[in-house]
PDB file of C-alpha atoms in Angstrom:
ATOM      1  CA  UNK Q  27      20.775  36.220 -21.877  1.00 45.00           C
ATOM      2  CA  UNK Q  28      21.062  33.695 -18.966  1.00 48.00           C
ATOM      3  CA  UNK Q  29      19.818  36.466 -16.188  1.00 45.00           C
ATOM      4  CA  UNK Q  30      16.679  36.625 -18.805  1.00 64.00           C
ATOM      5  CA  UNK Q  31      16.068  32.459 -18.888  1.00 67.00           C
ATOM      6  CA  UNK Q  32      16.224  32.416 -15.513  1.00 76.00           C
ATOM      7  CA  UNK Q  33      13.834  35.430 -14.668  1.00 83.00           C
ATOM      8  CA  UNK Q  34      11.303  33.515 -16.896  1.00 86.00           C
ATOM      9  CA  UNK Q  35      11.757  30.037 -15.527  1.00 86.00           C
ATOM     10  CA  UNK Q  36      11.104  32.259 -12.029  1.00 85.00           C
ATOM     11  CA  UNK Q  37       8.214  33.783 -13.620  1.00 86.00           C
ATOM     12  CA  UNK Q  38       6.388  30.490 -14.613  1.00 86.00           C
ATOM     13  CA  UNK Q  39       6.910  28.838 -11.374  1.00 83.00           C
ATOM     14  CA  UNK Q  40       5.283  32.048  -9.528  1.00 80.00           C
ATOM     15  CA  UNK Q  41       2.690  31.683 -11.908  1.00 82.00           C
ATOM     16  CA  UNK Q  42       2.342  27.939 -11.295  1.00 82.00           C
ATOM     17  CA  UNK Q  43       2.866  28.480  -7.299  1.00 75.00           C
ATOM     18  CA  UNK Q  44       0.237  31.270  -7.221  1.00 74.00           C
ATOM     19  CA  UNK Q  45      -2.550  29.498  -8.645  1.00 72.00           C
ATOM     20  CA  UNK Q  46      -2.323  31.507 -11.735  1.00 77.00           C
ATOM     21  CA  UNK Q  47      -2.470  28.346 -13.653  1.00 81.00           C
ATOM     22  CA  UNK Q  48      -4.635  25.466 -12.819  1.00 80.00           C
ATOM     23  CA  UNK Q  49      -3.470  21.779 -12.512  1.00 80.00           C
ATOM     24  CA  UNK Q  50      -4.853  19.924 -16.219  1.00 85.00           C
ATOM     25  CA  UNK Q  51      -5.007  23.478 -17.768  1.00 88.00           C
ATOM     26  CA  UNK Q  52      -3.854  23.087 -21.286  1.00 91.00           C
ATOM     27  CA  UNK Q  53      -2.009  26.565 -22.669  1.00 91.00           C
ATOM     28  CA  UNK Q  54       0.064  27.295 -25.732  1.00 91.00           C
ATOM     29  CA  UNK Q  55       3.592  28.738 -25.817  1.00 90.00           C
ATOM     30  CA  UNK Q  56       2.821  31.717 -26.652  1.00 91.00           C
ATOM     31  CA  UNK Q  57       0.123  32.174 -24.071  1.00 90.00           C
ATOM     32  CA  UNK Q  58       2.792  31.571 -21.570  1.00 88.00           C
ATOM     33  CA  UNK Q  59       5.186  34.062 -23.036  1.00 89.00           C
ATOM     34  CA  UNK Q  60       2.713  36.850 -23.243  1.00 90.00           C
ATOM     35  CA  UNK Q  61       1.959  35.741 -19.750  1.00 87.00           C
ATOM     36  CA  UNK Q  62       5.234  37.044 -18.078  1.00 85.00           C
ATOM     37  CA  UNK Q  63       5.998  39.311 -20.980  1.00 87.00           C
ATOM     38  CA  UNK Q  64       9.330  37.246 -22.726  1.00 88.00           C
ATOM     39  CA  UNK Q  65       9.938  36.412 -26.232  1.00 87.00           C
ATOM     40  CA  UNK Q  66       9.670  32.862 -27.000  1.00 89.00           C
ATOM     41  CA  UNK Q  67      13.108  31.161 -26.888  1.00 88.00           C
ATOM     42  CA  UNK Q  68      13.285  31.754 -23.192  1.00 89.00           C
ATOM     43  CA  UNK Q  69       9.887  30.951 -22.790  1.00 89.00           C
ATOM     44  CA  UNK Q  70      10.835  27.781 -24.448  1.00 90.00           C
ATOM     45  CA  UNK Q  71      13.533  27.015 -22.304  1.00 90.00           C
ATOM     46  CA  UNK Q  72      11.304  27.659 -19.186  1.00 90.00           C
ATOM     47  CA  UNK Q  73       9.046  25.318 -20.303  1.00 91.00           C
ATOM     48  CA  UNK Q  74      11.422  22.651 -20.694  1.00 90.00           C
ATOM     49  CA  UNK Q  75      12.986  23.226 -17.013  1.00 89.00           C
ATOM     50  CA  UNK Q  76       9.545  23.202 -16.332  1.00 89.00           C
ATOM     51  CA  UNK Q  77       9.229  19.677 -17.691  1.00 89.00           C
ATOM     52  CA  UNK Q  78      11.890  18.035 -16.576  1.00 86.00           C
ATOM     53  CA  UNK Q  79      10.809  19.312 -12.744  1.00 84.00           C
ATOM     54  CA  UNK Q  80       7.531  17.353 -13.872  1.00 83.00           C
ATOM     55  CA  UNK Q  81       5.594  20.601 -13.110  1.00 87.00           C
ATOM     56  CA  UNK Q  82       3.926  20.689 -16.418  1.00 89.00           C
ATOM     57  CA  UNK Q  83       3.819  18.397 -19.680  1.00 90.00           C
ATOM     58  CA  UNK Q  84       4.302  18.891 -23.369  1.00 92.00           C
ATOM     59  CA  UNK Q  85       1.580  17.130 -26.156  1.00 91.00           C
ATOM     60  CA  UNK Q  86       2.614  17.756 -29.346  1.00 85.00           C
ATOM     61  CA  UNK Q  87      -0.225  19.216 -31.265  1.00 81.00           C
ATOM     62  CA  UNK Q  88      -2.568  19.717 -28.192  1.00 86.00           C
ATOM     63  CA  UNK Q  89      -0.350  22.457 -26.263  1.00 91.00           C
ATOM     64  CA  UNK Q  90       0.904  22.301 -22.843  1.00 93.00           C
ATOM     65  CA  UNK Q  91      -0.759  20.908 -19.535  1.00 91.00           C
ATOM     66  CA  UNK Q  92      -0.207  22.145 -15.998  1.00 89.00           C
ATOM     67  CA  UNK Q  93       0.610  18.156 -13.881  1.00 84.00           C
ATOM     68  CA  UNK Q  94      -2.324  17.158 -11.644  1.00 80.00           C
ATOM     69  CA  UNK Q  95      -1.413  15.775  -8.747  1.00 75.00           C
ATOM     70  CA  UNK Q  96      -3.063  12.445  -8.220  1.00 82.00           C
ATOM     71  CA  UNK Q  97      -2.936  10.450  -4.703  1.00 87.00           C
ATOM     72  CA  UNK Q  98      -0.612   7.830  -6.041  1.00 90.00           C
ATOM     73  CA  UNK Q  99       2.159  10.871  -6.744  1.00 87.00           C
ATOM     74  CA  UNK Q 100       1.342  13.220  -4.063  1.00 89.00           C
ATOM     75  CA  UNK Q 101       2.000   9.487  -1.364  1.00 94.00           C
ATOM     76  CA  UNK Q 102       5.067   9.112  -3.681  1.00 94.00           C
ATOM     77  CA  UNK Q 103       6.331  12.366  -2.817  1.00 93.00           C
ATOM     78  CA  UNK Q 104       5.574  12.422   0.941  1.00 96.00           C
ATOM     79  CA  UNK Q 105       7.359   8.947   1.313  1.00 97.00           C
ATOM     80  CA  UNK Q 106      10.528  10.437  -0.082  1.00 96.00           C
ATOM     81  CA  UNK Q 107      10.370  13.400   2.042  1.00 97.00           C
ATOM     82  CA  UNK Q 108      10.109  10.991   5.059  1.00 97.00           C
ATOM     83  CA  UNK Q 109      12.884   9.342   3.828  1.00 96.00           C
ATOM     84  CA  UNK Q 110      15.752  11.878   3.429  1.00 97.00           C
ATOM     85  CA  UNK Q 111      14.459  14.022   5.990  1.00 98.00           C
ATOM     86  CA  UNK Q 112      14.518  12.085   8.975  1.00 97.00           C
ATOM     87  CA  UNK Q 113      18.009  11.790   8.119  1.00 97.00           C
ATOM     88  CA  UNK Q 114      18.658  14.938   7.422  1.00 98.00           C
ATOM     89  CA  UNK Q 115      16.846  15.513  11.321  1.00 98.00           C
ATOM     90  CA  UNK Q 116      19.162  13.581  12.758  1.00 98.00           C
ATOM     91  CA  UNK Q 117      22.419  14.446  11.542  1.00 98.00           C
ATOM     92  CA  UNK Q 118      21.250  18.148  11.787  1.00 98.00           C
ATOM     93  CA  UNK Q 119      19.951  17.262  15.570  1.00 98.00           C
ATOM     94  CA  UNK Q 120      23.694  15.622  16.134  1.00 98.00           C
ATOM     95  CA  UNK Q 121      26.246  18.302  14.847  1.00 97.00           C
ATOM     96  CA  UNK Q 122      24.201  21.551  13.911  1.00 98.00           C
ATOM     97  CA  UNK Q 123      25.802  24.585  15.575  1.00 98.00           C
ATOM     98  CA  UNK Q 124      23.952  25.969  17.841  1.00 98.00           C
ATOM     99  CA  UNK Q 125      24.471  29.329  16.584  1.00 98.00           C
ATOM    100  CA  UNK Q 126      23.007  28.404  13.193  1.00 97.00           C
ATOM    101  CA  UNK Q 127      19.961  26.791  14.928  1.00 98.00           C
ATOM    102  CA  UNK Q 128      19.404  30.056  16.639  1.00 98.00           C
ATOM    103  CA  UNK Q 129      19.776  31.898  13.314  1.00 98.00           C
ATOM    104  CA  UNK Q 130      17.066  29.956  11.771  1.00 98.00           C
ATOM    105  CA  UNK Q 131      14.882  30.483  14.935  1.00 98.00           C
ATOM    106  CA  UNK Q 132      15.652  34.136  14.365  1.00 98.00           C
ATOM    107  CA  UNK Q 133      13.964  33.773  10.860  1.00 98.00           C
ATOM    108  CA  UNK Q 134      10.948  31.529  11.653  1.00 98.00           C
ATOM    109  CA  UNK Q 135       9.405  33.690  14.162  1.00 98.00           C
ATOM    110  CA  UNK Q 136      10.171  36.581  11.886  1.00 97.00           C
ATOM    111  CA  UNK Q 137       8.308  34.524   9.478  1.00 97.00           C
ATOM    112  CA  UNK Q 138       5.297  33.946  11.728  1.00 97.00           C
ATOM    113  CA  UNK Q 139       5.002  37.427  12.609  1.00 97.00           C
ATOM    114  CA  UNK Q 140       4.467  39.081   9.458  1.00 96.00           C
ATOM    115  CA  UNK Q 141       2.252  36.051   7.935  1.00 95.00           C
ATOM    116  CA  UNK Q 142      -0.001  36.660  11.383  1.00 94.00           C
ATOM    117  CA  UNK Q 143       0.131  40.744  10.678  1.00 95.00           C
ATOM    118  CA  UNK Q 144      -1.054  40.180   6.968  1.00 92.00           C
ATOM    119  CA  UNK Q 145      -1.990  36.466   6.195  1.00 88.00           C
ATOM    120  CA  UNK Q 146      -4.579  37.427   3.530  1.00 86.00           C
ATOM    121  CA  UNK Q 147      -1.612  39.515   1.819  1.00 90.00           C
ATOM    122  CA  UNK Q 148      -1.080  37.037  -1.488  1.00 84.00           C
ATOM    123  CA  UNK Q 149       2.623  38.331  -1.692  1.00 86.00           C
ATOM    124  CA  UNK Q 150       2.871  37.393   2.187  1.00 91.00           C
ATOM    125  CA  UNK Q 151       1.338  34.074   1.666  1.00 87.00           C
ATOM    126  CA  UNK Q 152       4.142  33.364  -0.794  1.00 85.00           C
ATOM    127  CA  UNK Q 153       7.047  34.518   0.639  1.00 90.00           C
ATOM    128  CA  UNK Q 154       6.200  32.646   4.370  1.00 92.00           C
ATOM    129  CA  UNK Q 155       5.535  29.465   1.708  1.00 89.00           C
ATOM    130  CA  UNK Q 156       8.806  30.161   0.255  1.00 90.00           C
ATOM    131  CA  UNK Q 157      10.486  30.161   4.351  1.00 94.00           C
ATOM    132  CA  UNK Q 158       8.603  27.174   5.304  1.00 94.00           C
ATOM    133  CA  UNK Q 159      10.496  25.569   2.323  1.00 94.00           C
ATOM    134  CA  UNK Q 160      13.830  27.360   2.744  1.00 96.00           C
ATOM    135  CA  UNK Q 161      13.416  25.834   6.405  1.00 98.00           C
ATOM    136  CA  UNK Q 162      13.173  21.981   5.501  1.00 97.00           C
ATOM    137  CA  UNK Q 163      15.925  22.573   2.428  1.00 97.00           C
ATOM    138  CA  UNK Q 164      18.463  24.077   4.743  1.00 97.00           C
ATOM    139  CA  UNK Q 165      17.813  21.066   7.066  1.00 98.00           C
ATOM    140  CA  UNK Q 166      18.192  18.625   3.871  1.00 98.00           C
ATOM    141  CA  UNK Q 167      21.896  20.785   2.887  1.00 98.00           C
ATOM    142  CA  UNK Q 168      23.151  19.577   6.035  1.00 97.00           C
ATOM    143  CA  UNK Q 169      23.244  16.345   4.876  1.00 97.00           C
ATOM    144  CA  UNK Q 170      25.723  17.841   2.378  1.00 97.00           C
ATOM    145  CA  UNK Q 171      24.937  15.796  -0.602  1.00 97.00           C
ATOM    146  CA  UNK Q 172      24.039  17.691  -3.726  1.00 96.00           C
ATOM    147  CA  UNK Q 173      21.913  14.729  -5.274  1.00 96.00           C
ATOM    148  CA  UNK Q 174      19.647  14.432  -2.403  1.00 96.00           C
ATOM    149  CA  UNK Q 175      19.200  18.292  -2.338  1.00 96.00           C
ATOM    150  CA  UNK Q 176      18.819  18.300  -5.867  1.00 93.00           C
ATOM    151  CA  UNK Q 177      16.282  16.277  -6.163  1.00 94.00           C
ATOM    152  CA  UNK Q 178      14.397  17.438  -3.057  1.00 95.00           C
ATOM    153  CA  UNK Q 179      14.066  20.344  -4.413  1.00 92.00           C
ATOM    154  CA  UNK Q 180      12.529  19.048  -7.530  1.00 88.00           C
ATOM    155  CA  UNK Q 181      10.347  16.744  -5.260  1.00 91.00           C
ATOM    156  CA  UNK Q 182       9.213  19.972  -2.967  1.00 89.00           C
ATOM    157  CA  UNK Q 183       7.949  22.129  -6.498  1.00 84.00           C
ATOM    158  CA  UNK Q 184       5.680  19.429  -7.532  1.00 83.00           C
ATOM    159  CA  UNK Q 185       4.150  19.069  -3.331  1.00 86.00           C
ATOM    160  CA  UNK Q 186       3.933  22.726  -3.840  1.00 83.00           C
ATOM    161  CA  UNK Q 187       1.784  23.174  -6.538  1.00 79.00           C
ATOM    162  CA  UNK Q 188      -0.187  20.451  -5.077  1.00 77.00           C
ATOM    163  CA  UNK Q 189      -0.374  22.553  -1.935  1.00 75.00           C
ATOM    164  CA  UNK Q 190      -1.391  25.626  -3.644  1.00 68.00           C
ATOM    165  CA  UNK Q 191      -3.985  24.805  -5.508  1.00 65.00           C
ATOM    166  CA  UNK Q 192      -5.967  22.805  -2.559  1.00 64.00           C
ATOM    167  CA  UNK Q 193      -5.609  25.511  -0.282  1.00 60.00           C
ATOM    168  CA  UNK Q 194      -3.549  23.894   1.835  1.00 61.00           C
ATOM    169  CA  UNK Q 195      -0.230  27.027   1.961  1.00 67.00           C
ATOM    170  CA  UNK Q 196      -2.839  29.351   3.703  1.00 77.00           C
ATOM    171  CA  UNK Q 197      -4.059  26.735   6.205  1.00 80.00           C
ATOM    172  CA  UNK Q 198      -1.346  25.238   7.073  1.00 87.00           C
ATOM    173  CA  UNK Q 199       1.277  27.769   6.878  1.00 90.00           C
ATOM    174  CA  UNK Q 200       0.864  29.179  10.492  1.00 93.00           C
ATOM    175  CA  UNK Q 201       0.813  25.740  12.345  1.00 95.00           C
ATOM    176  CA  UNK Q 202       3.555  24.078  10.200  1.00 95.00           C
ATOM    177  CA  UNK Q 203       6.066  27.467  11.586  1.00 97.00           C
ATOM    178  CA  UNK Q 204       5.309  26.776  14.945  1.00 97.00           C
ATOM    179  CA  UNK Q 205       6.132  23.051  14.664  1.00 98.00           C
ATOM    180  CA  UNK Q 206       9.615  24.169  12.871  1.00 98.00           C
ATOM    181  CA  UNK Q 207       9.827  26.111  16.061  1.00 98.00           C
ATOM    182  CA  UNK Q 208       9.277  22.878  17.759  1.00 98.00           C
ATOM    183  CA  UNK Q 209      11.913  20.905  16.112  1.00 98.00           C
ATOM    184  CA  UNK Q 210      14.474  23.839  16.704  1.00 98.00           C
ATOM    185  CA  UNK Q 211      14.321  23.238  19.949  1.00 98.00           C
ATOM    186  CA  UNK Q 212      14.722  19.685  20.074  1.00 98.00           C
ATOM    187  CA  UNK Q 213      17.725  20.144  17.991  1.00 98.00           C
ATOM    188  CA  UNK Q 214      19.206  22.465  20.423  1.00 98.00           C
ATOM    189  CA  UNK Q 215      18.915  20.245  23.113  1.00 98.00           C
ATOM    190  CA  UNK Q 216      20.386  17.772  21.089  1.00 98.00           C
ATOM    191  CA  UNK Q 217      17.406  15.537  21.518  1.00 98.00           C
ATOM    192  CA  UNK Q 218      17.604  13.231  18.565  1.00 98.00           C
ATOM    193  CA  UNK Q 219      14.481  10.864  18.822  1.00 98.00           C
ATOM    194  CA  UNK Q 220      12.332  13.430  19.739  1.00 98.00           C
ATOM    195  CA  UNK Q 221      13.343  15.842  16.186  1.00 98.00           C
ATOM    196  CA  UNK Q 222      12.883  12.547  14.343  1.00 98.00           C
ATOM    197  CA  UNK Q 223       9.467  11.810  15.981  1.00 98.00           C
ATOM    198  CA  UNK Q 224       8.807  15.830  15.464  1.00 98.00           C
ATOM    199  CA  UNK Q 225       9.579  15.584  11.730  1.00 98.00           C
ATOM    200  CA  UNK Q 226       7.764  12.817  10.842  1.00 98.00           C
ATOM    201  CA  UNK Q 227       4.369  14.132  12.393  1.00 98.00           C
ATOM    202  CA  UNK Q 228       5.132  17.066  10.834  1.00 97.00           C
ATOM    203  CA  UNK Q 229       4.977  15.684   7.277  1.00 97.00           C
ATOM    204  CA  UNK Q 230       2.569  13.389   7.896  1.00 96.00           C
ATOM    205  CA  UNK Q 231       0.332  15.945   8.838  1.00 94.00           C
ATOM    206  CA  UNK Q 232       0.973  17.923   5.724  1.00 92.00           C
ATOM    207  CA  UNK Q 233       0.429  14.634   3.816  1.00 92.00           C
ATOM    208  CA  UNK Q 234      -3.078  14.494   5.432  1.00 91.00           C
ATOM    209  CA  UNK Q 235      -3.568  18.201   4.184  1.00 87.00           C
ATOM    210  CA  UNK Q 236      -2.325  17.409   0.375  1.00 86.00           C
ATOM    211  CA  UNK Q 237      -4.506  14.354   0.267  1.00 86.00           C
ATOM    212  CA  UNK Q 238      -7.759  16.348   1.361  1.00 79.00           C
ATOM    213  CA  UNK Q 239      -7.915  14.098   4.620  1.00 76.00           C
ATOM    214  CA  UNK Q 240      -7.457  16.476   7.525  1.00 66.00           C
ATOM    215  CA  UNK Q 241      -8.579  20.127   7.590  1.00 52.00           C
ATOM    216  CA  UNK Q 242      -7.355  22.978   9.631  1.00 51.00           C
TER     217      UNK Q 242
END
């Protein structure tokens, strides 16, 4: 029974990241069940992950509403990504091994080259979004802190849906790998300032994309 909540809190959230479902879309229950094809008491506890992540909201009576991002709460969520990543930069800068760094290079330019051999591939498009994240969470685990990555990760799914639903994932993908390439290799050179300086502009300029004020 767990393996079968889980598969349908997955299922919503692909919905949700895909731009299946719209942000201030109302939708019942049962139009979300039918929607991924579960029965409703996993549905239900979906829904209420779901919640909690702040990725969609309950109204008694009315049904449930996909969260719109609004300026104040996509700055919010920026500003806290500034915060614990430039720490996570420089500790990860500091004492990452290089063999790890290398790893991850490994996997970015993989990355890159399929979304460049298929970028208008919507199952493409979501798997390089998923890297691009993987890439700034693994950076965050360094800091080996389970509430900070814990709620990163709850702070990332609501800059995500953001993302996809203003274009931004297919724009911004492709540029945003390059820069992780970037801050690799200030990391494995052990240059400190210049991977804090990298990650900064990095999610600033992402911030500009969210906010509608900077296009590719």
């Amino acid at each position: 029974m767990q393996v079968l909540r889980d598969d349908a809190y997955k299922l919503f959230k692909r919905r949700l990241l895909t731009g299946d479902l719209k942000p201030g879309q109302f939708v019942t229950q049962k139009e979300l069940a039918d929607m991924i094809g579960v029965s409703m008491n996993p549905a239900r506890e979906a829904i209420q992950r779901l919640q909690f992540e702040r990725l969609l909201e309950v109204y008694p009576k009315r049904g449930i509403q996909i969260a719109v991002a609004d300026p104040k709460t996509v700055n919010d969520a920026y500003d806290f990504r500034i915060l614990m990543e430039t720490q996570a930069i420089r500790r990860f800068a500091e004492r990452a091994l290089i063999e790890r760094i290398h790893k991850i290079v490994e996997t970015t330019e993989s990355l890159i080259r399929t979304f460049a051999s298929s970028p208008d591939n919507e199952d493409v498009l979501l798997d390089t979004a998923e890297g691009d994240w993987n890439f700034h969470e693994e950076i965050i685990d360094f800091l080996d802190n389970q509430f900070i990555s814990e709620h990163f990760r709850l702070n990332s799914a609501r800059i995500r849906l953001c993302q996809r639903n203003n274009g931004q994932s297919r724009q911004r993908l492709g540029p945003a790998l390059e820069e992780h390439l970037e801050l690799l290799a200030a990391c494995e050179r052990r240059q400190v300032a210049a991977a804090t300086k990298l990650i900064n502009r990095h999610i600033e300029t992402s911030r500009a994309f969210a906010l509608g004020t900077r296009s590719a």
